[in-house]
PDB file of N, CA and C in Angstrom:
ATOM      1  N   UNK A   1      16.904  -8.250   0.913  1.00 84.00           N
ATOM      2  CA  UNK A   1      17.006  -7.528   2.169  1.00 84.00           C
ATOM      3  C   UNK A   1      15.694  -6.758   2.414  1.00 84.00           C
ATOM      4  N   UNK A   2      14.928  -6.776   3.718  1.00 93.00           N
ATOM      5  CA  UNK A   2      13.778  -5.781   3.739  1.00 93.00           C
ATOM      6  C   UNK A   2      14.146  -4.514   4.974  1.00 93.00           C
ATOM      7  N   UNK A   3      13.553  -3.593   4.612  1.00 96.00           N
ATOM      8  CA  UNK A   3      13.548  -2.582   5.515  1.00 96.00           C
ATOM      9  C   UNK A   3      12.757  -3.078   6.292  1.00 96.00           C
ATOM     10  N   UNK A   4      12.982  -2.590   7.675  1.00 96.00           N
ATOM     11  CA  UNK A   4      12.171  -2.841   9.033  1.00 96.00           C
ATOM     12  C   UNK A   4      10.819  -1.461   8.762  1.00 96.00           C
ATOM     13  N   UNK A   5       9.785  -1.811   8.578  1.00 96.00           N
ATOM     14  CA  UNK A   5       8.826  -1.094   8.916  1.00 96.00           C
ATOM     15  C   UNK A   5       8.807   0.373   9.435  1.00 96.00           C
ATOM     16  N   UNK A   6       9.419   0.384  10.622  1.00 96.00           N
ATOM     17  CA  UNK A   6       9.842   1.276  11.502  1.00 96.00           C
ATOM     18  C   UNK A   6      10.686   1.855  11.121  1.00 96.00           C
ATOM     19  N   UNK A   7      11.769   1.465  10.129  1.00 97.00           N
ATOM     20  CA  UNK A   7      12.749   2.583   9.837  1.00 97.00           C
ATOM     21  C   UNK A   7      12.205   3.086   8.157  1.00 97.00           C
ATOM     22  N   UNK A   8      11.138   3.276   7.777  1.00 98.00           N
ATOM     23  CA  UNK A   8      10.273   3.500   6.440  1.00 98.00           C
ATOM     24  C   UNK A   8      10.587   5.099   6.863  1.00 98.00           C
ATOM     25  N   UNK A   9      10.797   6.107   6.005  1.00 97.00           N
ATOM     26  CA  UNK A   9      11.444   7.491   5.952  1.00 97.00           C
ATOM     27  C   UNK A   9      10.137   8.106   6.372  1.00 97.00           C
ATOM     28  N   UNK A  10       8.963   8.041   5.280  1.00 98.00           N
ATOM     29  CA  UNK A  10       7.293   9.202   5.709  1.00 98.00           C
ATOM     30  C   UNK A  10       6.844   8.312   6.488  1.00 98.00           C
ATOM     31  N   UNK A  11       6.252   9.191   7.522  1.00 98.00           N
ATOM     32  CA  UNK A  11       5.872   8.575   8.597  1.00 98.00           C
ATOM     33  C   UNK A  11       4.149   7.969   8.075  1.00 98.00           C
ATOM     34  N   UNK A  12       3.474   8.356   7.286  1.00 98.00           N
ATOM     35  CA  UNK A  12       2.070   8.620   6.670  1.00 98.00           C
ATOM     36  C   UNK A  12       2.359   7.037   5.984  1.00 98.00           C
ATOM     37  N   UNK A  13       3.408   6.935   4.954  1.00 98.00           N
ATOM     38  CA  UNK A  13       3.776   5.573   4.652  1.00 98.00           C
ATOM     39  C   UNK A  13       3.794   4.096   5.510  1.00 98.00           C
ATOM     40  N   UNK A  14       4.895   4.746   6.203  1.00 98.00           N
ATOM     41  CA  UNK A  14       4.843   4.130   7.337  1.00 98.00           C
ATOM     42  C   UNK A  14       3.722   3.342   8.248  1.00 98.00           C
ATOM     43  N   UNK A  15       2.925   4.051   8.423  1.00 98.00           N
ATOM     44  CA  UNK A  15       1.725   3.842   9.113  1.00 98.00           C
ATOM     45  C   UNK A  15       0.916   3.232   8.626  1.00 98.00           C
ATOM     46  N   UNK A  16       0.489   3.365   6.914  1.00 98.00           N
ATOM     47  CA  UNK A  16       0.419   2.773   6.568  1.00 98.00           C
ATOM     48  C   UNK A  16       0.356   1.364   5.830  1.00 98.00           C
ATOM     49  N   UNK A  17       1.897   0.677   5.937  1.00 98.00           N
ATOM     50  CA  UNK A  17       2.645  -0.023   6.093  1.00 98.00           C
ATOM     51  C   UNK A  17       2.015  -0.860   7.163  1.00 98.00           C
ATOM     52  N   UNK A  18       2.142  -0.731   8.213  1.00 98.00           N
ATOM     53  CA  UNK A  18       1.969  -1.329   9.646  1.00 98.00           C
ATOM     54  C   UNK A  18      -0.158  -1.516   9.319  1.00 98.00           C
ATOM     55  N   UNK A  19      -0.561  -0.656   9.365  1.00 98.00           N
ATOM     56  CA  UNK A  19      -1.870  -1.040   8.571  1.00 98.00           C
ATOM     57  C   UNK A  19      -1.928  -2.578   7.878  1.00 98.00           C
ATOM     58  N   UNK A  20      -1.518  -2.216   7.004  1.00 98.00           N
ATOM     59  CA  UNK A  20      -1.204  -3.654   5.532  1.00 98.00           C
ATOM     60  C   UNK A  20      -1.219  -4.506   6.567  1.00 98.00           C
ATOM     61  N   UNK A  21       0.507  -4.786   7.205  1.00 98.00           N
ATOM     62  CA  UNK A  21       0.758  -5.866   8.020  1.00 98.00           C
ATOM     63  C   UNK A  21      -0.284  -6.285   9.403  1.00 98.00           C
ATOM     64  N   UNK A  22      -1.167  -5.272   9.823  1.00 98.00           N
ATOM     65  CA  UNK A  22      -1.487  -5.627  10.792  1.00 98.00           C
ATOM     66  C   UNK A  22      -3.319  -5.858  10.493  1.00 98.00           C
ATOM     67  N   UNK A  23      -2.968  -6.211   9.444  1.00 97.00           N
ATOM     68  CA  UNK A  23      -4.919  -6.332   9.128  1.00 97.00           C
ATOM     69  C   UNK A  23      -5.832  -5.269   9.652  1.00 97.00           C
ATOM     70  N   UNK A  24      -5.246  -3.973   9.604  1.00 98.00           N
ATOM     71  CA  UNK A  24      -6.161  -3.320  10.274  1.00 98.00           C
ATOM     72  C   UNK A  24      -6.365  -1.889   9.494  1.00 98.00           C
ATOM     73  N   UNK A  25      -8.088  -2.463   9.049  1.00 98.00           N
ATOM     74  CA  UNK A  25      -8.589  -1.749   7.621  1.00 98.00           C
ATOM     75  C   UNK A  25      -8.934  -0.550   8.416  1.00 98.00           C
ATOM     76  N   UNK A  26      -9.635  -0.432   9.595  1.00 98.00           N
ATOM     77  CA  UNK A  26      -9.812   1.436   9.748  1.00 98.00           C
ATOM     78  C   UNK A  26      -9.010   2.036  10.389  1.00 98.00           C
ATOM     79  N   UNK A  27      -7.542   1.590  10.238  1.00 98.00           N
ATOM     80  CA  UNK A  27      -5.877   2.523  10.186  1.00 98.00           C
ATOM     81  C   UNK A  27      -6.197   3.265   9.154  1.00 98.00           C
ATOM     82  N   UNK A  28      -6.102   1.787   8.295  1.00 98.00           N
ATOM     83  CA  UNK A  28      -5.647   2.212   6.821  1.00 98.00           C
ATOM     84  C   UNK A  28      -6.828   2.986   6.370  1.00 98.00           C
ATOM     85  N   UNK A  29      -7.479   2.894   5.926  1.00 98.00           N
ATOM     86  CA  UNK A  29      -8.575   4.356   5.580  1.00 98.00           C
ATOM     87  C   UNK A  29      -8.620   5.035   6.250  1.00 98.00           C
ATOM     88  N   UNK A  30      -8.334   5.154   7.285  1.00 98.00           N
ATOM     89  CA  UNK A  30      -8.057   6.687   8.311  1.00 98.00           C
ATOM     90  C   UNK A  30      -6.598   7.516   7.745  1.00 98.00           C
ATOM     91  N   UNK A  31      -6.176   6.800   6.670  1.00 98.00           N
ATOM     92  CA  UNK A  31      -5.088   7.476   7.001  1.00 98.00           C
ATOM     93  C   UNK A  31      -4.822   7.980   5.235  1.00 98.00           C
ATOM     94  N   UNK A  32      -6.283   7.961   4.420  1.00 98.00           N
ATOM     95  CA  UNK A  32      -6.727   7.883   3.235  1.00 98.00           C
ATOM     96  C   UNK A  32      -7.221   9.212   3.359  1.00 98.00           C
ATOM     97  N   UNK A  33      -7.256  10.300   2.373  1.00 98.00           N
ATOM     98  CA  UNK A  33      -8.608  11.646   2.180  1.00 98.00           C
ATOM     99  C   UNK A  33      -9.884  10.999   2.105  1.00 98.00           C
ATOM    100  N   UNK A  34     -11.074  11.879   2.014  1.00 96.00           N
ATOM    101  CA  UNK A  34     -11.932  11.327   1.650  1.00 96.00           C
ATOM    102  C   UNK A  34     -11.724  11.315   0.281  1.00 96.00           C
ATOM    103  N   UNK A  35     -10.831  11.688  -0.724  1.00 97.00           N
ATOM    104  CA  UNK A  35     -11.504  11.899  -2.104  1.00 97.00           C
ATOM    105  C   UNK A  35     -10.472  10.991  -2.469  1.00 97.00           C
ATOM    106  N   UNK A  36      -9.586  10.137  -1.864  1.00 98.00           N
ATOM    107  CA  UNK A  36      -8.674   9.185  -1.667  1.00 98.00           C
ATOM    108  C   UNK A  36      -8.573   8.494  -3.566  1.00 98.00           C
ATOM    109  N   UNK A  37      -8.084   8.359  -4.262  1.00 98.00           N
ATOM    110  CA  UNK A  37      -7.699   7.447  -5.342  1.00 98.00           C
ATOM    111  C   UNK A  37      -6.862   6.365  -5.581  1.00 98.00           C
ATOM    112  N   UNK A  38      -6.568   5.300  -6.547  1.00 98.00           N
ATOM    113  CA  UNK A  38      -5.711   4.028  -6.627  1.00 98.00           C
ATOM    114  C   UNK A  38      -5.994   3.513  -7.763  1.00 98.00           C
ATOM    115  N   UNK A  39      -4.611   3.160  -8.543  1.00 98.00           N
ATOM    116  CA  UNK A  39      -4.552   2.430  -9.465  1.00 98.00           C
ATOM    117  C   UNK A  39      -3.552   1.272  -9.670  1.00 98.00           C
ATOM    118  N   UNK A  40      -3.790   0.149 -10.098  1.00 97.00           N
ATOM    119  CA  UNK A  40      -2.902  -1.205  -9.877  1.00 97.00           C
ATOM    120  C   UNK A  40      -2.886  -1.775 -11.402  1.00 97.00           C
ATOM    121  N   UNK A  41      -1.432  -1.863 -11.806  1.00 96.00           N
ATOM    122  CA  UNK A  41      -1.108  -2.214 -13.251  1.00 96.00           C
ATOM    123  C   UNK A  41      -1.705  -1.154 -13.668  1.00 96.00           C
ATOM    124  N   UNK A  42      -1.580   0.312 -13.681  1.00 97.00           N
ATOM    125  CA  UNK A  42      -2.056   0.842 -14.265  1.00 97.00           C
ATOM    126  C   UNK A  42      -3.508   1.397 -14.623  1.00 97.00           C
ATOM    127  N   UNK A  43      -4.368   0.813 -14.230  1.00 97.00           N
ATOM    128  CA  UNK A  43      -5.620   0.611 -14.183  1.00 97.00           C
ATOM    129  C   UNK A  43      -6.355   1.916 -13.123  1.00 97.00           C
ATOM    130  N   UNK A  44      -7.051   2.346 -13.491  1.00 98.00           N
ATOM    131  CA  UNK A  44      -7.942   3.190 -12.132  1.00 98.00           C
ATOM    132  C   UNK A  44      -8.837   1.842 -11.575  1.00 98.00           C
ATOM    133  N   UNK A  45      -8.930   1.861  -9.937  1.00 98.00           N
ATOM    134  CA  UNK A  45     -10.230   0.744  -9.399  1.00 98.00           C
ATOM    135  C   UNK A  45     -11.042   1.640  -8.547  1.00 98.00           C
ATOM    136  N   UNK A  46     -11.584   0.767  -7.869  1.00 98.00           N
ATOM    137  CA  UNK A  46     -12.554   1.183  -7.028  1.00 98.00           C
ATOM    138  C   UNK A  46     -11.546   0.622  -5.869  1.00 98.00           C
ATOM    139  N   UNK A  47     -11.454   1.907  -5.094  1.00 97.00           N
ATOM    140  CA  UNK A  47     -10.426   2.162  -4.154  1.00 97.00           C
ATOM    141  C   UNK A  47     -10.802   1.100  -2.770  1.00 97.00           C
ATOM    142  N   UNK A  48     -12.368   0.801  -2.093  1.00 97.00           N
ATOM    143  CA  UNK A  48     -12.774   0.480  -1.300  1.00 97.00           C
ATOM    144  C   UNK A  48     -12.471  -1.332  -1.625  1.00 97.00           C
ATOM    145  N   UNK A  49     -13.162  -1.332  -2.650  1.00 98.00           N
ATOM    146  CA  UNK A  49     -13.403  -2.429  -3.354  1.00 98.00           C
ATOM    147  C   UNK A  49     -12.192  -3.361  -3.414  1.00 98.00           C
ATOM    148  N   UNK A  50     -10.913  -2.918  -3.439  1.00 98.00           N
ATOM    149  CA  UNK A  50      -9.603  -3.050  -3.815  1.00 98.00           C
ATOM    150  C   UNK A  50      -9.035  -3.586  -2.678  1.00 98.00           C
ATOM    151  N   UNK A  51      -8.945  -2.554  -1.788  1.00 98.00           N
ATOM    152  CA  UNK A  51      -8.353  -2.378  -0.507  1.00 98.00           C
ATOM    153  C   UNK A  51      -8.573  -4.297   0.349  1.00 98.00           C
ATOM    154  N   UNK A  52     -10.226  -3.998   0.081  1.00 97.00           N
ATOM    155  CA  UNK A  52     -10.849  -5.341   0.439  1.00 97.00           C
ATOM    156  C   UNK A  52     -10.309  -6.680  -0.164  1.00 97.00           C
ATOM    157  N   UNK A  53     -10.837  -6.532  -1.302  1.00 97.00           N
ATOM    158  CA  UNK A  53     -10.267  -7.969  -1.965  1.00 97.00           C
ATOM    159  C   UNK A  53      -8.734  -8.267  -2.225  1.00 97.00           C
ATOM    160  N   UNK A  54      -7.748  -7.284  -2.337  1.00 97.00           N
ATOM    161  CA  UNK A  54      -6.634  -7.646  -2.357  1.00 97.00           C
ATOM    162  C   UNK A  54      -5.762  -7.537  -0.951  1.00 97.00           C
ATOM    163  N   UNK A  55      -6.502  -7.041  -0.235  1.00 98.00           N
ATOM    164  CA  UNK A  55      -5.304  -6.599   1.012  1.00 98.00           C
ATOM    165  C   UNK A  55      -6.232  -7.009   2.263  1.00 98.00           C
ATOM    166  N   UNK A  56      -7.370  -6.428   2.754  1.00 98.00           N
ATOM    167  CA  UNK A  56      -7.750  -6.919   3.956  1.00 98.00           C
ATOM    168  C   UNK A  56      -8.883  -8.217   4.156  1.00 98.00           C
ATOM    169  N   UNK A  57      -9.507  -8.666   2.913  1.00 97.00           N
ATOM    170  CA  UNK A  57     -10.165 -10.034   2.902  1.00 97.00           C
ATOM    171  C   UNK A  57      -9.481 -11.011   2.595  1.00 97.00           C
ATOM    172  N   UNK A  58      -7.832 -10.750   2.116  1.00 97.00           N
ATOM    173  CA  UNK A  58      -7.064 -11.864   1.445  1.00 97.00           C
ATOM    174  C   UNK A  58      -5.799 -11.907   2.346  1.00 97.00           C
ATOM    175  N   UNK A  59      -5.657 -11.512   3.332  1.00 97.00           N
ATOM    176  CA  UNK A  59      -4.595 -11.915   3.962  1.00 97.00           C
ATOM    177  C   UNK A  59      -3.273 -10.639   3.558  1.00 97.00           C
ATOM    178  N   UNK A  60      -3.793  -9.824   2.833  1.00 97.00           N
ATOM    179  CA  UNK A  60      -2.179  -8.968   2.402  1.00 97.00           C
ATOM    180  C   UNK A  60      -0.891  -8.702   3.314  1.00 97.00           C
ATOM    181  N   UNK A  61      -0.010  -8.648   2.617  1.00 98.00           N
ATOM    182  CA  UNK A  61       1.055  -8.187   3.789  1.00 98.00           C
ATOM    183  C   UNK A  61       2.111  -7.652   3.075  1.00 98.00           C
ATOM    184  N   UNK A  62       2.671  -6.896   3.222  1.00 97.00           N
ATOM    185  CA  UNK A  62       4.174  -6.178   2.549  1.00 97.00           C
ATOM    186  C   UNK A  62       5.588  -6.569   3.133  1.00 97.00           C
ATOM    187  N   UNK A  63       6.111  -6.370   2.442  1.00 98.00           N
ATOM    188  CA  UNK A  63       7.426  -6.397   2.902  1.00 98.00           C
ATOM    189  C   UNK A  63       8.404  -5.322   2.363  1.00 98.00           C
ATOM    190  N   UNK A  64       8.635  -4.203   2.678  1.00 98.00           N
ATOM    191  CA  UNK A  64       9.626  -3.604   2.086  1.00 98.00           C
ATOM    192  C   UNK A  64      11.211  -4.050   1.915  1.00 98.00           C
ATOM    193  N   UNK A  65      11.300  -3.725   0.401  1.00 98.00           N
ATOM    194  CA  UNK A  65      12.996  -4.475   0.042  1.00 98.00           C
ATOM    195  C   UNK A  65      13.934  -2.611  -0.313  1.00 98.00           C
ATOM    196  N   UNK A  66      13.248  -1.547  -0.439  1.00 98.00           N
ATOM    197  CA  UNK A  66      13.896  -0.579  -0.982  1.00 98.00           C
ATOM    198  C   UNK A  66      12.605   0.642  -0.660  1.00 98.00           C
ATOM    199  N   UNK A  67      13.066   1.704  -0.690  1.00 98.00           N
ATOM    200  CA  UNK A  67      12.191   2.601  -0.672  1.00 98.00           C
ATOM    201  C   UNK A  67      13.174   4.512  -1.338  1.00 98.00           C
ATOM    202  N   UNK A  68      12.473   5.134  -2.125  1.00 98.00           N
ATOM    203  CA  UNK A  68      12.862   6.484  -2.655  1.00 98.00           C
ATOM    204  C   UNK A  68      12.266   6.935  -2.890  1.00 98.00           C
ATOM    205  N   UNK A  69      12.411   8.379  -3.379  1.00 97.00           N
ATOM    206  CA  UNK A  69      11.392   9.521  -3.370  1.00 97.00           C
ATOM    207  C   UNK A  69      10.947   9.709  -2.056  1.00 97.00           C
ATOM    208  N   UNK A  70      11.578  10.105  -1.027  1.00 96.00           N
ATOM    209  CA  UNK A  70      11.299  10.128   0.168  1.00 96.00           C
ATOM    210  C   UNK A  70      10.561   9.918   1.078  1.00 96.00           C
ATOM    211  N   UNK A  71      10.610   7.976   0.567  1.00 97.00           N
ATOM    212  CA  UNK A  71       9.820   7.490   1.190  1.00 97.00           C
ATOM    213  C   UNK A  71       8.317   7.362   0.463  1.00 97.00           C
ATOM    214  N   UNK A  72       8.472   7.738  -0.874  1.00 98.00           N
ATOM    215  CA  UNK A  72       7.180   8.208  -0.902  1.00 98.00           C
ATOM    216  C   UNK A  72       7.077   7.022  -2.184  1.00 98.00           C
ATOM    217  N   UNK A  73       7.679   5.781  -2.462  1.00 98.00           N
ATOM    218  CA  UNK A  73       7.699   5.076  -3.628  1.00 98.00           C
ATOM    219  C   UNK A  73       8.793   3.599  -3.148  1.00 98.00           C
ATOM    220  N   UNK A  74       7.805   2.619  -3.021  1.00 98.00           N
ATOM    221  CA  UNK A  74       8.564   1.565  -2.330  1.00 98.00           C
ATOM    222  C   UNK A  74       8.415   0.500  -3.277  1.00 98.00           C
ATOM    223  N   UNK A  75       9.539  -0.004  -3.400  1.00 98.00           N
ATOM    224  CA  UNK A  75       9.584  -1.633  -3.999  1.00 98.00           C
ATOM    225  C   UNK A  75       8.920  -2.599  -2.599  1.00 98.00           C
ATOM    226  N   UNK A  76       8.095  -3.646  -3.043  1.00 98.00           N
ATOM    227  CA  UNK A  76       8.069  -4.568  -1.910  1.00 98.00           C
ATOM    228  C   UNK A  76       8.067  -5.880  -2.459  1.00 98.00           C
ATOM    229  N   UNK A  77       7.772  -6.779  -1.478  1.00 98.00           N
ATOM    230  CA  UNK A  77       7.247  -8.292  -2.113  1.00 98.00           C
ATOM    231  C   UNK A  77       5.727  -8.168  -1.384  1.00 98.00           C
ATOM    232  N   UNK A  78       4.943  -8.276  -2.092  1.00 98.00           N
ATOM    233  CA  UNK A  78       3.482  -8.068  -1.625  1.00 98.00           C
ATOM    234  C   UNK A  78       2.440  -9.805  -2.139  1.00 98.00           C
ATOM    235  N   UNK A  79       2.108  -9.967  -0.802  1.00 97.00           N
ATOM    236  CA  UNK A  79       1.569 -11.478  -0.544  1.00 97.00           C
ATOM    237  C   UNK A  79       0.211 -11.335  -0.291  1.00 97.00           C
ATOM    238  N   UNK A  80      -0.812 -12.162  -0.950  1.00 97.00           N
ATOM    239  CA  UNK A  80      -2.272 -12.665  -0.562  1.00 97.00           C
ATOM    240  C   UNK A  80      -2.463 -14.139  -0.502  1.00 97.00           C
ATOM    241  N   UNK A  81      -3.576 -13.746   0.039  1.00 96.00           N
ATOM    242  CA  UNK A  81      -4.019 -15.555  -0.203  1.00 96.00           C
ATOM    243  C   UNK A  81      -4.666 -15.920  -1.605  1.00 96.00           C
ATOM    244  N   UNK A  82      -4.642 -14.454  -2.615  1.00 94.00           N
ATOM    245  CA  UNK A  82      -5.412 -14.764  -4.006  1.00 94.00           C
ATOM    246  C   UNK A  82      -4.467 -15.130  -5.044  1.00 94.00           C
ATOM    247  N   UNK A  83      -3.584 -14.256  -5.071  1.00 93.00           N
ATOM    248  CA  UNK A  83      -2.086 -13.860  -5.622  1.00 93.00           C
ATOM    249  C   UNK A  83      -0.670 -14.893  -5.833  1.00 93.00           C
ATOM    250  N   UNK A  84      -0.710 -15.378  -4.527  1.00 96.00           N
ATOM    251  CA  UNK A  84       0.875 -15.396  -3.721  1.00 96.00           C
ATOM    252  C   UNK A  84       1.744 -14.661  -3.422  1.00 96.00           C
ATOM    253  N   UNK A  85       2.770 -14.469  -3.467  1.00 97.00           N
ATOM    254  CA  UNK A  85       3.921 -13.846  -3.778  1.00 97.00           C
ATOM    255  C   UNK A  85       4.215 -13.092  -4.921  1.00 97.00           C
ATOM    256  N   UNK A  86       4.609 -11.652  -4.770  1.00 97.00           N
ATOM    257  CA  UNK A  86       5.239 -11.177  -5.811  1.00 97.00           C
ATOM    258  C   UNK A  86       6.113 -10.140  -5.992  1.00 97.00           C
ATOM    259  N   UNK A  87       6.712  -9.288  -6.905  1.00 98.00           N
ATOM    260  CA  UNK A  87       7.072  -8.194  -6.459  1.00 98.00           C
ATOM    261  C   UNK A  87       6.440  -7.334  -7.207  1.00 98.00           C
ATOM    262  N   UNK A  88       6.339  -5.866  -6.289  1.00 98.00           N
ATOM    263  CA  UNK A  88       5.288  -4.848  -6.284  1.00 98.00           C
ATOM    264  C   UNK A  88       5.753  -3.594  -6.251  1.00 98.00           C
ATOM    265  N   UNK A  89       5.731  -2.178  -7.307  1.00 98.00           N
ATOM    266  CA  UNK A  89       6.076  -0.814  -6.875  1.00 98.00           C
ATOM    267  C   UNK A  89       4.920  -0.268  -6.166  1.00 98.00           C
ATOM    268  N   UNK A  90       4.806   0.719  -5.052  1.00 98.00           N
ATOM    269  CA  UNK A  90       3.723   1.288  -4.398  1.00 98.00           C
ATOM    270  C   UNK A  90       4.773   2.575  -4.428  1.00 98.00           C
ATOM    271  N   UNK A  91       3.631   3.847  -4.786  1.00 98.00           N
ATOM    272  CA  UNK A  91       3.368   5.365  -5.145  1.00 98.00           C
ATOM    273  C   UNK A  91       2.366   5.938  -4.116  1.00 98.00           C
ATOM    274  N   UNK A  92       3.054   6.948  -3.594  1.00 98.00           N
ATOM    275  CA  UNK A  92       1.980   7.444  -2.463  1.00 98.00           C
ATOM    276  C   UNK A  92       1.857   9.220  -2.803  1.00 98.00           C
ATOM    277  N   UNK A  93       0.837   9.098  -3.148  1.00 98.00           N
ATOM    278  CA  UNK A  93       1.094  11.366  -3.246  1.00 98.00           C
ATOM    279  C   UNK A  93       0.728  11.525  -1.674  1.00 98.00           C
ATOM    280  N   UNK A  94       1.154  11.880  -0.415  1.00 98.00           N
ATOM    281  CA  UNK A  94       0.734  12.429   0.449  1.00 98.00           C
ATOM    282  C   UNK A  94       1.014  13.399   0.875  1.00 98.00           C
ATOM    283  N   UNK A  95      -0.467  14.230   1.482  1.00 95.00           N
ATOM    284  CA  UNK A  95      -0.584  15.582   1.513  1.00 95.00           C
ATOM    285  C   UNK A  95      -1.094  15.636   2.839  1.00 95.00           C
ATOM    286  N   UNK A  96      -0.580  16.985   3.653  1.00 95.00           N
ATOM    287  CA  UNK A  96      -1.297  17.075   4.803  1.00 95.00           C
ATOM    288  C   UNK A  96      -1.278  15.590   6.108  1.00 95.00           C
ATOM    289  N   UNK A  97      -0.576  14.892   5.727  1.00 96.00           N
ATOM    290  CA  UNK A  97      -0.537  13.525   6.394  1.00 96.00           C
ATOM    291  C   UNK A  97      -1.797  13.006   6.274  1.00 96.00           C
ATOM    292  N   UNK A  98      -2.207  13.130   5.059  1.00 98.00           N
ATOM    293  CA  UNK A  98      -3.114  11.857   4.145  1.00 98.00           C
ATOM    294  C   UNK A  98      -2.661  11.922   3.106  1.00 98.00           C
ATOM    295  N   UNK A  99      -2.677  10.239   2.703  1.00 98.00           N
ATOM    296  CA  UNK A  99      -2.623   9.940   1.208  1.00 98.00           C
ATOM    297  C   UNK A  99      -3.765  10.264   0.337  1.00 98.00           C
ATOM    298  N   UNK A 100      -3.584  10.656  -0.792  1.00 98.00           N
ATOM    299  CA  UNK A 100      -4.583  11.196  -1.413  1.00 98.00           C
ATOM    300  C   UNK A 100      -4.797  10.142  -2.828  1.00 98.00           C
ATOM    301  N   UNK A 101      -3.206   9.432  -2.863  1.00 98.00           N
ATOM    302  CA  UNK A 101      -4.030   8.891  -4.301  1.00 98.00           C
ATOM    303  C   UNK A 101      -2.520   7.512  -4.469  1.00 98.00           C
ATOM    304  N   UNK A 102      -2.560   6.015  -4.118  1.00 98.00           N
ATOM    305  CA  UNK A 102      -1.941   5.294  -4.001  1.00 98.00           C
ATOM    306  C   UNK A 102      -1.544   4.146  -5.576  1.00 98.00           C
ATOM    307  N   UNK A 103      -0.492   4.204  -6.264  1.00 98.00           N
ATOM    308  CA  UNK A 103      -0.748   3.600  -7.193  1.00 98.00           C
ATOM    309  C   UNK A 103       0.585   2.041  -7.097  1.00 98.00           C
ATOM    310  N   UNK A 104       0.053   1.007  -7.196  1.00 98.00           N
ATOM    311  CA  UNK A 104       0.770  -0.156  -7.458  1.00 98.00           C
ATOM    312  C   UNK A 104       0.864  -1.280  -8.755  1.00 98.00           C
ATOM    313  N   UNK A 105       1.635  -1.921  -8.632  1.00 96.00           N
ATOM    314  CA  UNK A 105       1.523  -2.736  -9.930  1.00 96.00           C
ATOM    315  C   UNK A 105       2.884  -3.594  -9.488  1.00 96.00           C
ATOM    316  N   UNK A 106       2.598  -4.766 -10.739  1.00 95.00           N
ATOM    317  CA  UNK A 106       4.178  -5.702 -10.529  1.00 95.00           C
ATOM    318  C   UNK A 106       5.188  -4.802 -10.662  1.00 95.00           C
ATOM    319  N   UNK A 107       6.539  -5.560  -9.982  1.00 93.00           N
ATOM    320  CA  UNK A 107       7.709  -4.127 -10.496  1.00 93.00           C
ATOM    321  C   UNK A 107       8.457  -5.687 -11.364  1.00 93.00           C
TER     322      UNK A 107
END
């Protein structure tokens, strides 16, 4: 089952969300701090670097199947053209209506 986008609880998420799906990289870093952080499997990356090769040079797209912590920690199925298909936890600390520090990995 996926949640509709639109009914995602933080609106900062949210927006983000619609970002992912809509290929549109200066949403999504607009909606980042500048001192913005991310880690995937655990790993610290290079946040810019990341964003690019896994999500806006590769086709990314989300799908939310569940979301808690109010909104602030979503299961998805998260798709590239590098990847395929998979399933994915995403962690959002947001502050001030920016995310400050985004962490994912397989779930």
């Amino acid at each position: 089952m996926t949640i509709a986008t639109a009914k995602l609880s933080d609106p900062v998420v949210r927006r983000l969300v619609e970002a992912i799906n809509g290929h549109d990289r200066n949403a999504f870093v607009g909606l980042l701090t500048t001192d913005a952080t991310m880690s995937d499997d655990g790993s610290d990356r290079n946040l810019q670097e990341w964003i690019d090769r896994e999500i806006f040079d590769a086709g990314g797209r989300m799908d939310v199947q569940k979301e808690s912590d109010g909104g602030h920690t979503l299961l998805a199925r998260f798709r590239n053209d590098t990847w395929g298909e998979m399933s994915t936890v995403w962690r959002f600390d947001v502050h001030d209506g920016r995310v400050s520090r985004f962490e994912t990995g397989q779930a």
